[in-house]
Each structure stands twice: as structure tokens, then as C-alpha cells.
PDB file of C-alpha atoms in Angstrom:
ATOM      1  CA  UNK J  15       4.187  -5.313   3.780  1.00 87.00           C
ATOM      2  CA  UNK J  16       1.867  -4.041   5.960  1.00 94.00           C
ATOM      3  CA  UNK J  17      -2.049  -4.055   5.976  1.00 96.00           C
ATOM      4  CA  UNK J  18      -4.510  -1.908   7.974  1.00 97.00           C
ATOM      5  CA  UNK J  19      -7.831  -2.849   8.664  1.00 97.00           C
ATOM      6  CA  UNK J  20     -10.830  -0.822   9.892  1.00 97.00           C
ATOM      7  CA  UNK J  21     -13.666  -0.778  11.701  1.00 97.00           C
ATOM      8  CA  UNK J  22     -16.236   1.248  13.918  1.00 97.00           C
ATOM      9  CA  UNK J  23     -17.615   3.991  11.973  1.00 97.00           C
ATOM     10  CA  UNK J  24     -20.899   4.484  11.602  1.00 98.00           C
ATOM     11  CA  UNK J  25     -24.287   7.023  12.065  1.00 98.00           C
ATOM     12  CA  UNK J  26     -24.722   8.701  15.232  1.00 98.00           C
ATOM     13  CA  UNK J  27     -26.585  11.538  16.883  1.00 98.00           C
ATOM     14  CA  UNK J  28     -25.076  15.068  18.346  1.00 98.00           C
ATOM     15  CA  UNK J  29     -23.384  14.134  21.249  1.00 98.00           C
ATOM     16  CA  UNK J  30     -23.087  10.347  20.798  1.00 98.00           C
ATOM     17  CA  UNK J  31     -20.121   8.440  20.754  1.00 98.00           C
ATOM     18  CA  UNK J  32     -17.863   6.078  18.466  1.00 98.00           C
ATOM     19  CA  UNK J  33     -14.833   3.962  18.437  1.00 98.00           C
ATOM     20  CA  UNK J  34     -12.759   2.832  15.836  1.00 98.00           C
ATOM     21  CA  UNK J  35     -10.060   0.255  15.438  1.00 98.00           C
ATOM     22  CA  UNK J  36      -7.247  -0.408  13.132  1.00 97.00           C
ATOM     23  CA  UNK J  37      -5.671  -3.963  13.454  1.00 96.00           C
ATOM     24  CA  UNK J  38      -2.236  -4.322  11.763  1.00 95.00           C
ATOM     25  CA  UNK J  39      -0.517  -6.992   9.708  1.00 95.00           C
ATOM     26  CA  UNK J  40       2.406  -7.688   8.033  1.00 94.00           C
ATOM     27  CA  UNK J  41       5.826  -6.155   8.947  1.00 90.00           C
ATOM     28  CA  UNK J  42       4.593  -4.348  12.093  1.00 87.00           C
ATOM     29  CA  UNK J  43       7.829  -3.853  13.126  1.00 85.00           C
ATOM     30  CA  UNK J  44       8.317  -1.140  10.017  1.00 82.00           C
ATOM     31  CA  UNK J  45       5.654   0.754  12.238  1.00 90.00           C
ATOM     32  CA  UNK J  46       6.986   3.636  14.826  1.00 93.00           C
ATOM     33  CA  UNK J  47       3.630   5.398  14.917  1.00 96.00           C
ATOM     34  CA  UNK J  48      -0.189   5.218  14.158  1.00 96.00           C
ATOM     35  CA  UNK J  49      -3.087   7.431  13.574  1.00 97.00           C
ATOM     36  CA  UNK J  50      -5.835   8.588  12.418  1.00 98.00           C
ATOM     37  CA  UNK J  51      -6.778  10.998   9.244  1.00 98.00           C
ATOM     38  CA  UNK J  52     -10.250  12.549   8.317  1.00 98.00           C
ATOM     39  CA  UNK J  53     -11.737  13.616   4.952  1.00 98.00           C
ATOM     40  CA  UNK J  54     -14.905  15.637   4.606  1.00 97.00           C
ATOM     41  CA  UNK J  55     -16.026  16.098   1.071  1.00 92.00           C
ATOM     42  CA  UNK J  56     -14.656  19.444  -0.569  1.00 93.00           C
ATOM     43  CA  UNK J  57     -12.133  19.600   2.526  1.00 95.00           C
ATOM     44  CA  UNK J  58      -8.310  18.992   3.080  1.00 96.00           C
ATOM     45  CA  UNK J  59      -7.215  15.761   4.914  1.00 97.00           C
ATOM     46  CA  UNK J  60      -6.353  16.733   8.409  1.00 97.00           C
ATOM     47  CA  UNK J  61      -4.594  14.665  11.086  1.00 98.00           C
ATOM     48  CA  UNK J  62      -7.199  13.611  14.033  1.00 98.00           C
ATOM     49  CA  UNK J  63      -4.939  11.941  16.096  1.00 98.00           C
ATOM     50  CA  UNK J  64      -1.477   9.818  16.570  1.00 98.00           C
ATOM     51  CA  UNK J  65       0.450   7.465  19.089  1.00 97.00           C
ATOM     52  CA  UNK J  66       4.089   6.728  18.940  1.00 94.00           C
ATOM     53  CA  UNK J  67       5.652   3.501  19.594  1.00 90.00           C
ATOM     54  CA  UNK J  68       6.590   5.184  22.617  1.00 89.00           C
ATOM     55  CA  UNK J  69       3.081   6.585  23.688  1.00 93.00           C
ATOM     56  CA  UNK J  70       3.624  10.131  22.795  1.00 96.00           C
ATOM     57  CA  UNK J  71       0.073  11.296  21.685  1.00 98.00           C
ATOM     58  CA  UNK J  72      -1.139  14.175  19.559  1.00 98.00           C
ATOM     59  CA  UNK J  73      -4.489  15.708  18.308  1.00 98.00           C
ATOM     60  CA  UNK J  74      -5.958  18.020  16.330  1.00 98.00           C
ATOM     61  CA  UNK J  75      -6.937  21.283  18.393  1.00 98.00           C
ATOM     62  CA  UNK J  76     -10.815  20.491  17.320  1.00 97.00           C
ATOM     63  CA  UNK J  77     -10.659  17.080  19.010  1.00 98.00           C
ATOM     64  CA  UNK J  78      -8.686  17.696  22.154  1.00 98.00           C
ATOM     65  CA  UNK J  79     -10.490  16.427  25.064  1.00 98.00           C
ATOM     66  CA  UNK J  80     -13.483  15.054  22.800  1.00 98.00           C
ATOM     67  CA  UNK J  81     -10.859  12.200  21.493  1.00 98.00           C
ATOM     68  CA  UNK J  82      -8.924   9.391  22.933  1.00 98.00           C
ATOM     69  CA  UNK J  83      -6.170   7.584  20.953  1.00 98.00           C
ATOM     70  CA  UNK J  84      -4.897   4.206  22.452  1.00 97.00           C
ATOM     71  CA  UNK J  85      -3.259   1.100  21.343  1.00 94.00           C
ATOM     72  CA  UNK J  86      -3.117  -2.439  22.715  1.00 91.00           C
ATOM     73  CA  UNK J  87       0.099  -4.149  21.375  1.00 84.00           C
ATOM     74  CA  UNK J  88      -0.790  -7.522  22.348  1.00 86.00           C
ATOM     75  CA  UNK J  89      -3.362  -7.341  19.432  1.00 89.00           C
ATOM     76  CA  UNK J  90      -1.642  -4.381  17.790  1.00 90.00           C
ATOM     77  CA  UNK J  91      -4.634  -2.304  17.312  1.00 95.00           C
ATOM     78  CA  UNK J  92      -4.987   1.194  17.793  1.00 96.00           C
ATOM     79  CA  UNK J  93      -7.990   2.563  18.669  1.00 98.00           C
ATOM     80  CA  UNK J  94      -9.972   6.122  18.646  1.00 98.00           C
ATOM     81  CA  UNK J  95     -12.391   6.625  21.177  1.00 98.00           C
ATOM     82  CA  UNK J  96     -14.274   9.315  19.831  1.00 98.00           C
ATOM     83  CA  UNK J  97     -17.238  11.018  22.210  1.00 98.00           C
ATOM     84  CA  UNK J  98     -19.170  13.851  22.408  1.00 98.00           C
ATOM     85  CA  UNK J  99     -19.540  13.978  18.285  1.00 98.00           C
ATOM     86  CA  UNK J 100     -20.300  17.460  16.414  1.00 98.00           C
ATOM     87  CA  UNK J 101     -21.648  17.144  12.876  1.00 98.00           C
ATOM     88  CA  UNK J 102     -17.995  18.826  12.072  1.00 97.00           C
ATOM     89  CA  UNK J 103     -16.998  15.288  12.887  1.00 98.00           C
ATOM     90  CA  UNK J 104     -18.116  13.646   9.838  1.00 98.00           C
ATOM     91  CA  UNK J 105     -15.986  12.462   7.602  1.00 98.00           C
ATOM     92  CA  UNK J 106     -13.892   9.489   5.919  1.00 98.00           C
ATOM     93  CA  UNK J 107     -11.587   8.508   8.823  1.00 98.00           C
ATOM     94  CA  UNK J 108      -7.976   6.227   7.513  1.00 98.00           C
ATOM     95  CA  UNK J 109      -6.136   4.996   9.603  1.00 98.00           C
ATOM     96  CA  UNK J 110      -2.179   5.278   8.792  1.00 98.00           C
ATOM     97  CA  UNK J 111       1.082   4.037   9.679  1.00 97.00           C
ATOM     98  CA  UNK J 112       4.555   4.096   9.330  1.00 96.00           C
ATOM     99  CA  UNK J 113       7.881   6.025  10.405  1.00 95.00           C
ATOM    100  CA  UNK J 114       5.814   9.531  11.013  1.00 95.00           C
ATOM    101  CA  UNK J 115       2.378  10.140  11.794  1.00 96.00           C
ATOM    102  CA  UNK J 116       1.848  13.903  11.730  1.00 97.00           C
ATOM    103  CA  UNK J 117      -0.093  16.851  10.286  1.00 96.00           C
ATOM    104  CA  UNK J 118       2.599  17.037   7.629  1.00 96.00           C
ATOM    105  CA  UNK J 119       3.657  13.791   6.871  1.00 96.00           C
ATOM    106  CA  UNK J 120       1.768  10.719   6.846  1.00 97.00           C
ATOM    107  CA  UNK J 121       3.276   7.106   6.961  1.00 97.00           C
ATOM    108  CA  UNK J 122       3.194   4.782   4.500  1.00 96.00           C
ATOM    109  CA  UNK J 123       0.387   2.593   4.937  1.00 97.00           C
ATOM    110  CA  UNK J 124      -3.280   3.144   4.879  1.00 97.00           C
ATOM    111  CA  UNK J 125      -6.429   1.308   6.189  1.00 98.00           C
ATOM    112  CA  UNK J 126      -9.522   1.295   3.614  1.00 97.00           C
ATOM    113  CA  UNK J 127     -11.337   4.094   5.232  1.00 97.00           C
ATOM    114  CA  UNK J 128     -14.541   4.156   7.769  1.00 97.00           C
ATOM    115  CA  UNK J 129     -17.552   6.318   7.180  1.00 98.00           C
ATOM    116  CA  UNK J 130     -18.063   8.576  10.211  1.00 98.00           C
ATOM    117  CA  UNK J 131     -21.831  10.460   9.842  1.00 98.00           C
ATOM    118  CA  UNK J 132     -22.297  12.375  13.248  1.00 98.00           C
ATOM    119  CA  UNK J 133     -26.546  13.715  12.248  1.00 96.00           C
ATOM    120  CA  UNK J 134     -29.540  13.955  14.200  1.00 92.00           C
TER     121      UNK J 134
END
């Protein structure tokens, strides 16, 4: 009913910056918010970042004011604008979305995943 696609990720130094995208397709009005989830090998999935259909942002306390989460509805995409990258950062990121986008309960639909590698 819905399909997310990704792109963006990527190798960069320390310090560098990223941004990813999620287009979505389908039955986009099933969608109330969007976000982002990580993945590091032997860790838990954590929330990076989401936007409401209303604009209400949230991120993870590591992120805050490294981060940027936007959307542009005329193409709706999402974006995360992610700068000053810490090796911390790497990870699998998915984009998600559906009726809640939070650190406890993720939407329904997932993007394939983006390879985020933050090394010098």
C-alpha cells in the first residue's frame, strides 16, 4: 500500500556530512508521520528522528542539533540532513511510516535500508 524508497547513505569522514531521502508511494494518505531508524550491528534499533503531518519534530538526544528532519510534500519526501558525523553514527538507517513514528512504536511501512559508515 505504501512503498519507501531510500537514498543518501554512504562513507564519510569525522565531521562530514550526509543527507538522506525517503520518497513515498502508494496510499500516502495512510501516512500521519515519518522518520528515521538506525541499526548498528550487536545494537538495539533506536529512533533518529520523526516529522508529523503537522511538523511536530523529534530526535534522539545523541542527534539533537547535529540532525535536521524535513519534508517537502510536493514530492513527499522526507529528508535527514545529517552533519557533523561521529563514528557513533554508523549504522543501517530505515526510513518508516505510518500512524506513529516514535521510540516505541514504529509505523507500518519500511524503506530498504541505507548504509551510513561515518570513518576516517
Amino acid at each position: 500500500q505504501v512503498q519507501l524508497v531510500e537514498s543518501g547513505g554512504g562513507l564519510v569522514q569525522p565531521g562530514g556530512s550526509l543527507r538522506l531521502s525517503c520518497a513515498a508511494s502508494g496510499s500516502i494518505f495512510r501516512i500521519y508521520a515519518m522518520g528515521w531508524y538506525r541499526q548498528a550491528p550487536g545494537k538495539q534499533r533506536e529512533l533518529v528522528a520523526a516529522i508529523t503531518r503537522g511538523g511536530t519534530t523529534n530526535y534522539a538526544d545523541s542527534v539533537k542539533g547535529r540532525f535536521t528532519i524535513s519534508r517537502d510534500n510536493a514530492k513527499n519526501t522526507v529528508y535527514l540532513q545529517m552533519n557533523s558525523l561521529k563514528p557513533e553514527d554508523t549504522a543501517v538507517y530505515y526510513c518508516n511510516a505510518g500512524q506513529f513514528v516514535t521510540a516505541t512504536t514504529a509505523g507500518d511501512y519500511w524503506g530498504q535500508g541505507t548504509q551510513v559508515e561515518v570513518s576516517s
